[in-house]
mmCIF file of C-alpha atoms in Angstrom:
data_model
loop_
_atom_site.group_PDB
_atom_site.id
_atom_site.type_symbol
_atom_site.label_atom_id
_atom_site.label_comp_id
_atom_site.label_asym_id
_atom_site.label_seq_id
_atom_site.Cartn_x
_atom_site.Cartn_y
_atom_site.Cartn_z
ATOM 1 C CA GLN A 91 -0.869 -29.284 4.774
ATOM 2 C CA GLY A 92 0.219 -28.824 1.170
ATOM 3 C CA HIS A 93 1.023 -25.482 -0.274
ATOM 4 C CA LEU A 94 -0.332 -23.130 -2.910
ATOM 5 C CA SER A 95 1.697 -21.445 -5.635
ATOM 6 C CA GLU A 96 1.066 -17.798 -6.401
ATOM 7 C CA SER A 97 2.154 -16.033 -9.564
ATOM 8 C CA GLY A 98 1.930 -12.611 -11.184
ATOM 9 C CA GLY A 99 4.209 -10.519 -9.020
ATOM 10 C CA GLY A 100 6.677 -8.074 -10.513
ATOM 11 C CA SER A 101 8.000 -4.529 -10.539
ATOM 12 C CA VAL A 102 5.895 -1.574 -11.667
ATOM 13 C CA GLN A 103 5.938 2.178 -11.298
ATOM 14 C CA SER A 104 3.517 4.036 -9.078
ATOM 15 C CA GLY A 105 0.075 4.029 -10.669
ATOM 16 C CA GLY A 106 0.702 0.737 -12.429
ATOM 17 C CA ASN A 107 -1.326 -2.478 -12.323
ATOM 18 C CA LEU A 108 -0.629 -6.139 -11.580
ATOM 19 C CA THR A 109 -2.832 -9.229 -11.291
ATOM 20 C CA LEU A 110 -1.836 -12.046 -8.963
ATOM 21 C CA SER A 111 -3.091 -15.612 -9.345
ATOM 22 C CA CYS A 112 -3.594 -18.329 -6.753
ATOM 23 C CA PRO A 113 -4.637 -21.782 -8.041
ATOM 24 C CA HIS A 114 -6.163 -23.773 -5.175
ATOM 25 C CA SER A 115 -7.651 -26.894 -6.770
ATOM 26 C CA VAL A 116 -5.594 -28.887 -4.268
ATOM 27 C CA VAL A 117 -7.987 -27.636 -1.582
ATOM 28 C CA ALA A 118 -10.707 -30.280 -1.263
ATOM 29 C CA TYR A 119 -13.158 -28.165 0.773
ATOM 30 C CA GLU A 120 -16.545 -27.517 -0.793
ATOM 31 C CA TYR A 121 -16.873 -24.260 1.147
ATOM 32 C CA TYR A 122 -13.780 -22.208 1.739
ATOM 33 C CA CYS A 123 -12.180 -18.804 2.051
ATOM 34 C CA VAL A 124 -9.211 -17.701 0.004
ATOM 35 C CA GLY A 125 -7.378 -14.749 1.462
ATOM 36 C CA TRP A 126 -4.571 -12.590 0.147
ATOM 37 C CA PHE A 127 -1.988 -11.355 2.622
ATOM 38 C CA ARG A 128 1.105 -9.205 2.285
ATOM 39 C CA ARG A 129 4.191 -8.755 4.409
ATOM 40 C CA ASP A 130 7.544 -7.085 4.498
ATOM 41 C CA PRO A 131 10.470 -9.493 5.038
ATOM 42 C CA GLY A 132 10.587 -10.517 8.676
ATOM 43 C CA GLU A 133 7.241 -8.926 9.452
ATOM 44 C CA ARG A 134 3.861 -10.440 10.266
ATOM 45 C CA PRO A 135 1.501 -10.800 7.270
ATOM 46 C CA GLU A 136 -1.469 -8.468 7.068
ATOM 47 C CA GLY A 137 -4.715 -9.301 5.329
ATOM 48 C CA VAL A 138 -5.585 -7.525 2.091
ATOM 49 C CA ALA A 139 -8.691 -9.204 0.684
ATOM 50 C CA ALA A 140 -10.592 -12.470 0.842
ATOM 51 C CA ILE A 141 -13.321 -14.271 -1.060
ATOM 52 C CA ASN A 142 -15.620 -17.136 -0.132
ATOM 53 C CA SER A 143 -16.593 -20.077 -2.291
ATOM 54 C CA VAL A 144 -19.723 -18.306 -3.578
ATOM 55 C CA GLY A 145 -17.736 -15.244 -4.644
ATOM 56 C CA ARG A 146 -18.440 -12.780 -1.844
ATOM 57 C CA PRO A 147 -15.418 -10.469 -1.426
ATOM 58 C CA THR A 148 -13.999 -8.732 1.621
ATOM 59 C CA TYR A 149 -11.413 -5.917 1.533
ATOM 60 C CA VAL A 150 -9.362 -4.000 4.051
ATOM 61 C CA ASP A 151 -9.838 -0.243 3.953
ATOM 62 C CA ASN A 152 -6.534 0.779 2.419
ATOM 63 C CA VAL A 153 -7.084 -1.281 -0.752
ATOM 64 C CA GLN A 154 -10.836 -0.754 -1.166
ATOM 65 C CA GLY A 155 -11.509 0.632 -4.644
ATOM 66 C CA ARG A 156 -8.036 -0.253 -5.953
ATOM 67 C CA PHE A 157 -7.851 -4.038 -5.509
ATOM 68 C CA THR A 158 -10.399 -6.562 -6.785
ATOM 69 C CA ILE A 159 -10.483 -10.194 -5.686
ATOM 70 C CA SER A 160 -12.231 -12.715 -7.925
ATOM 71 C CA GLN A 161 -12.233 -16.404 -8.764
ATOM 72 C CA ASP A 162 -13.092 -18.619 -11.704
ATOM 73 C CA ASN A 163 -14.476 -22.137 -12.087
ATOM 74 C CA THR A 164 -10.983 -23.645 -12.263
ATOM 75 C CA LYS A 165 -10.568 -22.857 -8.540
ATOM 76 C CA THR A 166 -8.139 -20.044 -9.181
ATOM 77 C CA THR A 167 -8.403 -16.839 -7.190
ATOM 78 C CA TYR A 168 -7.100 -13.567 -8.576
ATOM 79 C CA LEU A 169 -6.102 -10.292 -6.993
ATOM 80 C CA GLN A 170 -6.284 -7.483 -9.522
ATOM 81 C CA MET A 171 -4.322 -4.506 -8.226
ATOM 82 C CA THR A 172 -4.685 -1.090 -9.849
ATOM 83 C CA ASN A 173 -3.226 2.334 -9.113
ATOM 84 C CA LEU A 174 -0.421 0.709 -7.148
ATOM 85 C CA LYS A 175 1.494 2.811 -4.631
ATOM 86 C CA PRO A 176 5.007 2.381 -3.228
ATOM 87 C CA GLU A 177 3.481 1.382 0.120
ATOM 88 C CA ASP A 178 1.906 -1.634 -1.621
ATOM 89 C CA THR A 179 5.403 -3.091 -2.024
ATOM 90 C CA ALA A 180 5.482 -6.435 -0.204
ATOM 91 C CA ILE A 181 5.512 -10.198 -0.577
ATOM 92 C CA TYR A 182 1.957 -11.265 -1.413
ATOM 93 C CA THR A 183 0.748 -14.683 -0.282
ATOM 94 C CA CYS A 184 -2.543 -16.501 -0.625
ATOM 95 C CA ALA A 185 -4.132 -18.875 1.876
ATOM 96 C CA ALA A 186 -7.149 -21.191 1.629
ATOM 97 C CA ALA A 187 -9.157 -22.352 4.638
ATOM 98 C CA ILE A 188 -12.389 -24.229 5.259
ATOM 99 C CA TRP A 189 -15.312 -21.880 5.835
ATOM 100 C CA SER A 190 -19.091 -21.684 5.767
ATOM 101 C CA ARG A 191 -20.939 -21.199 2.495
ATOM 102 C CA THR A 192 -22.367 -17.721 2.876
ATOM 103 C CA ASP A 193 -20.500 -15.941 5.646
ATOM 104 C CA PRO A 194 -18.092 -13.252 4.412
ATOM 105 C CA CYS A 195 -14.486 -14.270 4.767
ATOM 106 C CA PRO A 196 -12.218 -12.652 7.327
ATOM 107 C CA THR A 197 -8.926 -11.001 6.470
ATOM 108 C CA SER A 198 -7.381 -11.618 9.889
ATOM 109 C CA LEU A 199 -4.307 -13.817 9.955
ATOM 110 C CA SER A 200 -5.593 -15.858 12.886
ATOM 111 C CA SER A 201 -8.552 -17.079 10.831
ATOM 112 C CA TYR A 202 -6.198 -18.923 8.479
ATOM 113 C CA THR A 203 -4.379 -21.010 11.063
ATOM 114 C CA GLY A 204 -3.942 -24.510 9.644
ATOM 115 C CA ALA A 205 -4.869 -23.327 6.145
ATOM 116 C CA TYR A 206 -3.091 -24.082 2.911
ATOM 117 C CA TRP A 207 -0.532 -21.332 2.306
ATOM 118 C CA GLY A 208 1.526 -20.229 -0.658
ATOM 119 C CA ARG A 209 5.165 -19.205 -0.539
ATOM 120 C CA GLY A 210 4.560 -15.709 -1.841
ATOM 121 C CA THR A 211 5.262 -13.529 -4.853
ATOM 122 C CA GLN A 212 7.112 -10.229 -4.698
ATOM 123 C CA VAL A 213 5.398 -7.006 -5.711
ATOM 124 C CA THR A 214 7.602 -3.912 -5.971
ATOM 125 C CA VAL A 215 6.200 -0.463 -6.728
ATOM 126 C CA SER A 216 8.647 2.335 -7.424
ATOM 127 C CA SER A 217 7.839 6.022 -7.142
#
């Protein structure tokens, strides 16, 4: 599989905002899921949010209300992160996988086996 290329990471203070981008035009699936994951170095990634090809979002509980996942017609998916906390510090990675048209996308890592993955972008939140 090829890879995706995220951008938008950086360093902010607690309460700050960042927006990550994940272009995925390389993914030739008509129906797909794009998920955002985060991990500490050496740790297993955990799902944060996902969106299907018709724009239906899914969020994990600890980012609900602070993070917004969206996409545009250039096949770029965004993760807008507001009110960031030090515990949000991690490497953020996007993944794109084939999916059904209307089912909500999962945020579980196992659902993205064999997907296109990015290499990650660092987000650091200081207190």
